[in-house]
Tab-separated table of N, CA and C and ligand atoms in Angstrom:
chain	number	residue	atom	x	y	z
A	1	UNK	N	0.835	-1.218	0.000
A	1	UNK	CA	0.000	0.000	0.000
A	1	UNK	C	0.869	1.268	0.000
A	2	UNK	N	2.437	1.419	0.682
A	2	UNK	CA	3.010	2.514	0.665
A	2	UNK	C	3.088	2.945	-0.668
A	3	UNK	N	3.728	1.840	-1.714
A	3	UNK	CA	4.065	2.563	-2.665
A	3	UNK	C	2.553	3.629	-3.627
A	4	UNK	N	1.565	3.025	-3.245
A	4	UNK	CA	0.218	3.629	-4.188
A	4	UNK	C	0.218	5.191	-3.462
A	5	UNK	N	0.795	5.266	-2.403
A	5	UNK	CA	0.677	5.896	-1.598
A	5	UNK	C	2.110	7.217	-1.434
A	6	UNK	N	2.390	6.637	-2.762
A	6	UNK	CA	3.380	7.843	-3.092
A	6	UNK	C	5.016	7.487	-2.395
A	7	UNK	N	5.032	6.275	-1.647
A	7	UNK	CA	5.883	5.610	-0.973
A	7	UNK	C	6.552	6.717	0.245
A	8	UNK	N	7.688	6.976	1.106
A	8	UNK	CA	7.049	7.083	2.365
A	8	UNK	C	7.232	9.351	2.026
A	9	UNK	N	7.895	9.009	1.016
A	9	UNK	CA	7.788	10.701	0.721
A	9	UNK	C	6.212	11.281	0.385
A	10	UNK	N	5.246	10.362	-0.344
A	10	UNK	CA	4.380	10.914	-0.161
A	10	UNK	C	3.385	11.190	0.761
A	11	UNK	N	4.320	9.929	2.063
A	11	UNK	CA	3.298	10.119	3.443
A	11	UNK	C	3.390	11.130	4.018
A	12	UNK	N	5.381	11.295	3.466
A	12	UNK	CA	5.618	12.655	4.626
A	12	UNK	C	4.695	13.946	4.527
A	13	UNK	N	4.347	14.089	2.408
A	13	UNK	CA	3.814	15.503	2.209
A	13	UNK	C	2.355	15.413	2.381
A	14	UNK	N	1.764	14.226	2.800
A	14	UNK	CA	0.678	13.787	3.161
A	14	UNK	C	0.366	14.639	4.663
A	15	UNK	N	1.146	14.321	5.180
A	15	UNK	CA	0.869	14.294	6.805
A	15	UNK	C	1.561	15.947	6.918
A	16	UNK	N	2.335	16.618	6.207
A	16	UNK	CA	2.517	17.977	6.285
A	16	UNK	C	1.086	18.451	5.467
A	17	UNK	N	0.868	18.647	4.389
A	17	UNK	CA	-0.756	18.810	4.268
A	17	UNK	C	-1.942	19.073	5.437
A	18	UNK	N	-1.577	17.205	5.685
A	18	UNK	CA	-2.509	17.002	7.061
A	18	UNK	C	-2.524	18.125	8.419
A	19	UNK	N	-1.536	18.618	8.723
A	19	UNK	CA	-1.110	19.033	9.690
A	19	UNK	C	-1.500	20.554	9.417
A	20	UNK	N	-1.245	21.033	8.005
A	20	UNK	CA	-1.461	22.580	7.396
A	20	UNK	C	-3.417	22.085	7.530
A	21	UNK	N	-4.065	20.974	7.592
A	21	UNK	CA	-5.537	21.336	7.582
A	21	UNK	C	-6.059	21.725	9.151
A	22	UNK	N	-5.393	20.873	9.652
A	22	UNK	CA	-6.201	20.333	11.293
A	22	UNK	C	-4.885	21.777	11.926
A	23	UNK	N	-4.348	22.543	11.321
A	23	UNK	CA	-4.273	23.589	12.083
A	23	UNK	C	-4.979	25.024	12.137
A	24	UNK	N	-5.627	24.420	10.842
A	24	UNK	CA	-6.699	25.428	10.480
A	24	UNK	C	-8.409	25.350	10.509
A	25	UNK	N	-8.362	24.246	11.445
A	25	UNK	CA	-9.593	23.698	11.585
A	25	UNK	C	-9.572	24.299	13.323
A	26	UNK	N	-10.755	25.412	13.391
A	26	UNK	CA	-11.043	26.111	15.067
A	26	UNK	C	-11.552	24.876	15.687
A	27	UNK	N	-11.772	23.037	15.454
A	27	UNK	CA	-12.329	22.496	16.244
A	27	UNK	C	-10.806	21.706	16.729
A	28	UNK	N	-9.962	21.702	15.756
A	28	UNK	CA	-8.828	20.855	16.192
A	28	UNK	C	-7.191	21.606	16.591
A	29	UNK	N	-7.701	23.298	15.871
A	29	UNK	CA	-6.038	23.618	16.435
A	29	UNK	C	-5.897	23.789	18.285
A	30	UNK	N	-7.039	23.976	18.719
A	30	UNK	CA	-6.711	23.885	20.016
A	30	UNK	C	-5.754	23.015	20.585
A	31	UNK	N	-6.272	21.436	19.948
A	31	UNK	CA	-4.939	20.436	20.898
A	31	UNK	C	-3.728	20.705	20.741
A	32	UNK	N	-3.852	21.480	19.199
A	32	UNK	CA	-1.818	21.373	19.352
A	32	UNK	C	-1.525	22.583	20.006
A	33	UNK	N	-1.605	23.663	20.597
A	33	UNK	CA	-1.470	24.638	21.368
A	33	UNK	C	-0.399	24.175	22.309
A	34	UNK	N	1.250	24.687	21.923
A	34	UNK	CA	2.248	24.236	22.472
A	34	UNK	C	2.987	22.792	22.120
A	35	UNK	N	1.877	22.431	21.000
A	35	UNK	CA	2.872	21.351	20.558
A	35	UNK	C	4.061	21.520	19.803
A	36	UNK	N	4.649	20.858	20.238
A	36	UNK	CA	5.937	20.986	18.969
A	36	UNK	C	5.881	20.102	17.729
A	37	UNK	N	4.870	20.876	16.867
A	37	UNK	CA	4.514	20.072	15.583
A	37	UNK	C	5.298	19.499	14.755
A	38	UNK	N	6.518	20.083	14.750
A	38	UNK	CA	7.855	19.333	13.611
A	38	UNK	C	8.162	18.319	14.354
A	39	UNK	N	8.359	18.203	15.340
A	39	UNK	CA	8.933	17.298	16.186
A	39	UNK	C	8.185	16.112	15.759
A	40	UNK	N	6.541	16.218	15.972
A	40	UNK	CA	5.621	14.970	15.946
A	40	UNK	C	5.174	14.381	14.124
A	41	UNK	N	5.498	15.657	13.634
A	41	UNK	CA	5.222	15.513	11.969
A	41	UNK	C	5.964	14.399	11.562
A	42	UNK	N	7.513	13.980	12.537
A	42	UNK	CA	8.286	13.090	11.904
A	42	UNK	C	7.203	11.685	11.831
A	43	UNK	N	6.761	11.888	13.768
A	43	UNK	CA	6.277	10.778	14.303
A	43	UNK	C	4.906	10.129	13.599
A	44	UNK	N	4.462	11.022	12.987
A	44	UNK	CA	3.329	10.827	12.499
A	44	UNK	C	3.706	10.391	11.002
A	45	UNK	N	4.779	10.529	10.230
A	45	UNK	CA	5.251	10.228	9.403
A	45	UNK	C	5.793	8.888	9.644
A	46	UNK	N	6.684	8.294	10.097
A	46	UNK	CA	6.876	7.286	10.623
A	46	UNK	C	5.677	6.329	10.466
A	47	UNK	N	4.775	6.742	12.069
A	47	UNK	CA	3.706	5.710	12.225
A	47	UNK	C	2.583	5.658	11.047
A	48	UNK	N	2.563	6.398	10.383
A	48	UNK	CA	1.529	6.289	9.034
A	48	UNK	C	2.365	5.443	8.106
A	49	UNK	N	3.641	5.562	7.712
A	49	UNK	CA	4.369	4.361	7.174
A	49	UNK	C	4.076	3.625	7.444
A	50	UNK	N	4.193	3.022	8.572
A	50	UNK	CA	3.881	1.732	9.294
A	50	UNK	C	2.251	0.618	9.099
A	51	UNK	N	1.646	1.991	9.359
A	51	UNK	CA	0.235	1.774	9.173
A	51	UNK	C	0.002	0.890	7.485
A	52	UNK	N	0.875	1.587	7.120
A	52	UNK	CA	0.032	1.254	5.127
A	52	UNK	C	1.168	0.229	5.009
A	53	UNK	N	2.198	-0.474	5.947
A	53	UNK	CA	2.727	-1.585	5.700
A	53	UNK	C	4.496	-1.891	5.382
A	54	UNK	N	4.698	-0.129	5.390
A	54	UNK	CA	5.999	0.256	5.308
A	54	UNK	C	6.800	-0.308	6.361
A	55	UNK	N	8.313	0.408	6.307
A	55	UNK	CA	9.168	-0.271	7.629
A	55	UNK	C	8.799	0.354	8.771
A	56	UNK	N	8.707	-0.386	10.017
A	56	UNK	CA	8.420	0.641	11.127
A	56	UNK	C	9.842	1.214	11.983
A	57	UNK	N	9.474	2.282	11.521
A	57	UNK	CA	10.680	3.002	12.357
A	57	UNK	C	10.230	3.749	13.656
A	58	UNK	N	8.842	3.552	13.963
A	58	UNK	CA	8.199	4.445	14.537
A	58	UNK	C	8.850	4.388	15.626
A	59	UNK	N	9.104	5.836	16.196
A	59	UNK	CA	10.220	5.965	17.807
A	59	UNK	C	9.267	6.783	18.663
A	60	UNK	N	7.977	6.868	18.576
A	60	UNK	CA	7.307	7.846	19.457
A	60	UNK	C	6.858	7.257	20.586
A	61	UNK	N	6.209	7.671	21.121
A	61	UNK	CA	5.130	7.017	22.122
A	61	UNK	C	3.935	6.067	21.632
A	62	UNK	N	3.372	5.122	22.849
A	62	UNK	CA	2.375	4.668	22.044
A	62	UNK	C	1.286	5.621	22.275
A	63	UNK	N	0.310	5.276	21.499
A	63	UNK	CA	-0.602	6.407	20.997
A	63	UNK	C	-1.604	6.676	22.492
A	64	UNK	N	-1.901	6.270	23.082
A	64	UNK	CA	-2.876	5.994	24.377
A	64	UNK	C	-1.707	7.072	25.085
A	65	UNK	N	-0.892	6.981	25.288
A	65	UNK	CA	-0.005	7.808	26.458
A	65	UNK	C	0.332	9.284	25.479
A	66	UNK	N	0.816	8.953	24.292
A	66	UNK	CA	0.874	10.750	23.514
A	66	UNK	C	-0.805	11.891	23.440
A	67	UNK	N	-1.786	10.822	23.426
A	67	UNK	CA	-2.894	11.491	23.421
A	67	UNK	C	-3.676	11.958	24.529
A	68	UNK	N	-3.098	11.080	25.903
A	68	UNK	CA	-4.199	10.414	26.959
A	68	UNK	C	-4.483	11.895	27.663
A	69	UNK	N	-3.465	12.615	27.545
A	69	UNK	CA	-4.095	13.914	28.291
A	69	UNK	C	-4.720	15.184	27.689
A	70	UNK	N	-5.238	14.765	26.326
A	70	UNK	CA	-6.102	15.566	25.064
A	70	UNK	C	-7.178	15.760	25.572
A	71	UNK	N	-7.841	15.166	26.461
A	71	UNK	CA	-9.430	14.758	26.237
A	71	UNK	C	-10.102	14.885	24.917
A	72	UNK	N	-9.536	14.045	24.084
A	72	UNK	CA	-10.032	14.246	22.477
A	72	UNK	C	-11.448	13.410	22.812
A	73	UNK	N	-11.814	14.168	21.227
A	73	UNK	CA	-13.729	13.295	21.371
A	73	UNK	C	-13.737	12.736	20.333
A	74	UNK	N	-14.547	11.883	20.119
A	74	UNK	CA	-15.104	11.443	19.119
A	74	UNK	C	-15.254	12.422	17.929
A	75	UNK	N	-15.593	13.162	18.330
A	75	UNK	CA	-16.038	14.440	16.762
A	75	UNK	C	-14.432	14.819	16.437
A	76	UNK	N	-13.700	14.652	17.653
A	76	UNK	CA	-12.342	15.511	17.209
A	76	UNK	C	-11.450	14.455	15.965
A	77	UNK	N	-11.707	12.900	16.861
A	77	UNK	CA	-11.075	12.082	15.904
A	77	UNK	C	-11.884	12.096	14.355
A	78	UNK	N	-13.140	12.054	14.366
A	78	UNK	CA	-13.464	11.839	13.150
A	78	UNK	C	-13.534	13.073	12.141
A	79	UNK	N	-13.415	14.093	12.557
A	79	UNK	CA	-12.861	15.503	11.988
A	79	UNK	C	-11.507	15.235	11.069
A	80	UNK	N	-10.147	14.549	11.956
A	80	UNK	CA	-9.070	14.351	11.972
A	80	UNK	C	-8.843	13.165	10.693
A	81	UNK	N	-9.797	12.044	10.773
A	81	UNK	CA	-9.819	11.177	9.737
A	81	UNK	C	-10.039	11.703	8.639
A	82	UNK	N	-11.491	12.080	8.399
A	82	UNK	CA	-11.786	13.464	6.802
A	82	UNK	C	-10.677	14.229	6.619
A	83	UNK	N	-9.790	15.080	7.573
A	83	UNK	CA	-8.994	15.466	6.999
A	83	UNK	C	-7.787	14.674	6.156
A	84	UNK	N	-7.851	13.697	6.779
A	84	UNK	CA	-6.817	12.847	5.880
A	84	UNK	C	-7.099	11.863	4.684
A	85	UNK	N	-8.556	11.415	4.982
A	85	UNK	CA	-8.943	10.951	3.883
A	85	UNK	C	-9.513	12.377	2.622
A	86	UNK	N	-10.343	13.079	2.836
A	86	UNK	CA	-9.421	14.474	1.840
A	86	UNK	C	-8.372	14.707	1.473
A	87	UNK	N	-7.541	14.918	2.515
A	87	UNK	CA	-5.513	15.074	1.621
A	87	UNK	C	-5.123	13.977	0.397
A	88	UNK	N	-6.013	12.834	1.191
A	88	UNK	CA	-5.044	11.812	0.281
A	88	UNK	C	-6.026	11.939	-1.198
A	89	UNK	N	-7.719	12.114	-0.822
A	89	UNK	CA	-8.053	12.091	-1.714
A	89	UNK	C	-7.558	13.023	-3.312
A	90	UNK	N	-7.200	14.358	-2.319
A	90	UNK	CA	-6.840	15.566	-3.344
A	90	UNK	C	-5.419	15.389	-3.841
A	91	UNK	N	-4.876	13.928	-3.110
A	91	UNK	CA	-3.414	13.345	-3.945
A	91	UNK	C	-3.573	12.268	-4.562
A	92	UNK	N	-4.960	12.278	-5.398
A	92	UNK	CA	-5.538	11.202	-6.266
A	92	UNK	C	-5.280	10.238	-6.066
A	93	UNK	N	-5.007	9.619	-4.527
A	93	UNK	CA	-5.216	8.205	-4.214
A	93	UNK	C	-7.060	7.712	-4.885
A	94	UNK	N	-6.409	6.244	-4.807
A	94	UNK	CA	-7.695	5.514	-5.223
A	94	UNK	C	-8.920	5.648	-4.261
A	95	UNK	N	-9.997	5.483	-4.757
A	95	UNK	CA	-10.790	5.394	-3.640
A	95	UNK	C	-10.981	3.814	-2.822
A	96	UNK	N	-10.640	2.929	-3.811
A	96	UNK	CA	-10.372	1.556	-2.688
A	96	UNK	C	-9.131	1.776	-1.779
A	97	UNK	N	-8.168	2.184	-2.036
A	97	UNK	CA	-7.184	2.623	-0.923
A	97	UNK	C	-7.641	3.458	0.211
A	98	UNK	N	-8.574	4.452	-0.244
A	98	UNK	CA	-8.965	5.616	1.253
A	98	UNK	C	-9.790	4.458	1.894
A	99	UNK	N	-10.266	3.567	1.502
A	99	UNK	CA	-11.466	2.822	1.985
A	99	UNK	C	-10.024	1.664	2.828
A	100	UNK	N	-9.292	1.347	2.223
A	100	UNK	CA	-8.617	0.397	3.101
A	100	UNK	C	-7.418	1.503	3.803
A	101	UNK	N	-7.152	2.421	3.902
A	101	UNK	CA	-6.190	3.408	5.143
A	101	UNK	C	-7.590	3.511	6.296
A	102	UNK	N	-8.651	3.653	5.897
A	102	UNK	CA	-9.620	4.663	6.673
A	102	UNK	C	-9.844	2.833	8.200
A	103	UNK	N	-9.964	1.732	6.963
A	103	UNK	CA	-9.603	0.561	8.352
A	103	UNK	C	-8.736	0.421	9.095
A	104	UNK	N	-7.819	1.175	8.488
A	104	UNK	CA	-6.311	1.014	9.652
A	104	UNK	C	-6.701	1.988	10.432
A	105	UNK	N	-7.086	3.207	9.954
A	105	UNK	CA	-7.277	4.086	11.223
A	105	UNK	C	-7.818	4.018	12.535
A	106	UNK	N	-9.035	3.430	11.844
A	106	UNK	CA	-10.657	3.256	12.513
A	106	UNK	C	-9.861	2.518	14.049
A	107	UNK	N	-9.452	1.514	14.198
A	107	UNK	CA	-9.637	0.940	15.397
A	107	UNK	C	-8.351	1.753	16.083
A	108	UNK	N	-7.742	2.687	16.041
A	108	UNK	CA	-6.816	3.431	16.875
A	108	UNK	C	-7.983	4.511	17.496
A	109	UNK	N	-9.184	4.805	17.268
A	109	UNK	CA	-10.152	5.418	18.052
A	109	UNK	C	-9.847	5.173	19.710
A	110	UNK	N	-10.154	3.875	20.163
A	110	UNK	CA	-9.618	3.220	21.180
A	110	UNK	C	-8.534	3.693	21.705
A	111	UNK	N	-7.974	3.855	21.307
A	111	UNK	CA	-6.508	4.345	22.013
A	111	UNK	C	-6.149	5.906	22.283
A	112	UNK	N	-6.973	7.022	21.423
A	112	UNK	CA	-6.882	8.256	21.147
A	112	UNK	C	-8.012	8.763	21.617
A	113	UNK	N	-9.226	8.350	21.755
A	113	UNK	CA	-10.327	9.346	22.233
A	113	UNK	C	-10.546	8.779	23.944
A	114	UNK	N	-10.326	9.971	24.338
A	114	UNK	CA	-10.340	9.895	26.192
A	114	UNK	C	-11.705	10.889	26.568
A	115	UNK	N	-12.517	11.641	26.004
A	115	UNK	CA	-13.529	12.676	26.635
A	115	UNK	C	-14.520	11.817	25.936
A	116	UNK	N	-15.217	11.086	26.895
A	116	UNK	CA	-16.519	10.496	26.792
A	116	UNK	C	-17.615	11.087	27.747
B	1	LIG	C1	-6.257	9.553	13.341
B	1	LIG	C2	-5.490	8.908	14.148
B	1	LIG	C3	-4.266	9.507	14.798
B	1	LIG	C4	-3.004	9.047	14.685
B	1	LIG	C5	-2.517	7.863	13.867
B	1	LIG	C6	-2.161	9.927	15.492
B	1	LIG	C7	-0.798	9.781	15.627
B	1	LIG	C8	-0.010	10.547	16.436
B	1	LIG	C9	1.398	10.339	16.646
B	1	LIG	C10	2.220	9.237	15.997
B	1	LIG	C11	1.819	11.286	17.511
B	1	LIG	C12	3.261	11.479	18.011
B	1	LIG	C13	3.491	10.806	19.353
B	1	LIG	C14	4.874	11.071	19.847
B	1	LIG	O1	5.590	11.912	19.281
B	1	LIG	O2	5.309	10.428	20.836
B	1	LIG	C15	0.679	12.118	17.839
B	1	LIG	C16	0.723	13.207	18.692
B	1	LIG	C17	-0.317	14.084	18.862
B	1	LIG	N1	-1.593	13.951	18.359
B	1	LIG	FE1	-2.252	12.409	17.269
B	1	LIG	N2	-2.927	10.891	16.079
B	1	LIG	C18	-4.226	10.678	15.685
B	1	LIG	C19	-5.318	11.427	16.050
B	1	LIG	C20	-5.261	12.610	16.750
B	1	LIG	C21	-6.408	13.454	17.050
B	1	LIG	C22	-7.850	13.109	16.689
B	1	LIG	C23	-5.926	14.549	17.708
B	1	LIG	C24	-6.666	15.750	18.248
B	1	LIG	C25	-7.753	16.211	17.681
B	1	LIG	C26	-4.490	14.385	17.845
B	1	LIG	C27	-3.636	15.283	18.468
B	1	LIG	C28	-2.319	15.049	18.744
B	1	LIG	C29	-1.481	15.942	19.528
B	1	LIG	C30	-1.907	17.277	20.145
B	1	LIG	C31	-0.232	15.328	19.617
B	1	LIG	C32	1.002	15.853	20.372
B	1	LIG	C33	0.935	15.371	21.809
B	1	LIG	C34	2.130	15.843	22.616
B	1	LIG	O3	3.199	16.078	22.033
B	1	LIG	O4	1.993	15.955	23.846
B	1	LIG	N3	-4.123	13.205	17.264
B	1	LIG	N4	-0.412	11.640	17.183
């Protein structure tokens, strides 16, 4: 899947995209307020490699402990997904591919949304 996917350079300009939407989105730039976004852009680069089957180099945290003190919601994660299934869409990925990234995503809900 990496390579359809532009292989891992197109994850990186994927997830910089990503990052230029959800900072411009008033429901999601709040969380990063003090984040150090370059820092995590790698991480998120990395673990999205990983995700679509690439090498894992991922060196971050696991996702439950980088998020756990967000109180992210449900609306925040699924805000966060559209934005990425948009990016990729507007990088003429297939639409059977957004349909098989959007399953990898889906069950990291669990691990990322803490405000119930
Ligand atoms: C869609 C699934 C998501 C994935 C795969 C993901 C992945 C990641 C990764 C890999 C990191 C870096 C962890 C580290 O550097 O140790 C991170 C950090 C972060 N994520 Fe997510 N994330 C997701 C959803 C979200 C959502 C929905 C939000 C908020 C609306 C969010 C907000 C943040 C913030 C603020 C950080 C930085 C936390 C810190 O440095 O303290 N993420 N995420």
């Amino acid at each position: 899947m990496l390579l359809e996917l532009g292989g891992p350079e197109g994850v990186a300009a994927t997830v910089d995209e990503l990052y230029r939407r959800l900072l411009h989105d008033p429901e999601i730039a709040p969380y990063f307020v003090g984040v150090d976004v370059a820092a995590i852009r790698i991480h998120m680069t990395d673990f999205l490699v990983a995700v679509v089957d690439g090498p894992d180099h991922y060196a971050g945290r696991d996702l439950a402990s980088a998020h756990g003190r967000l109180h992210i919601t449900d609306a925040a994660f699924d805000a966060t997904a559209s934005h990425l299934l948009d990016t990729l869409e507007d990088r003429a990925v297939r639409p059977d591919l957004l349909d098989a990234v959007l399953d990898r995503i889906a069950p990291l809900r669990a691990s990322i949304v803490t405000a119930r």
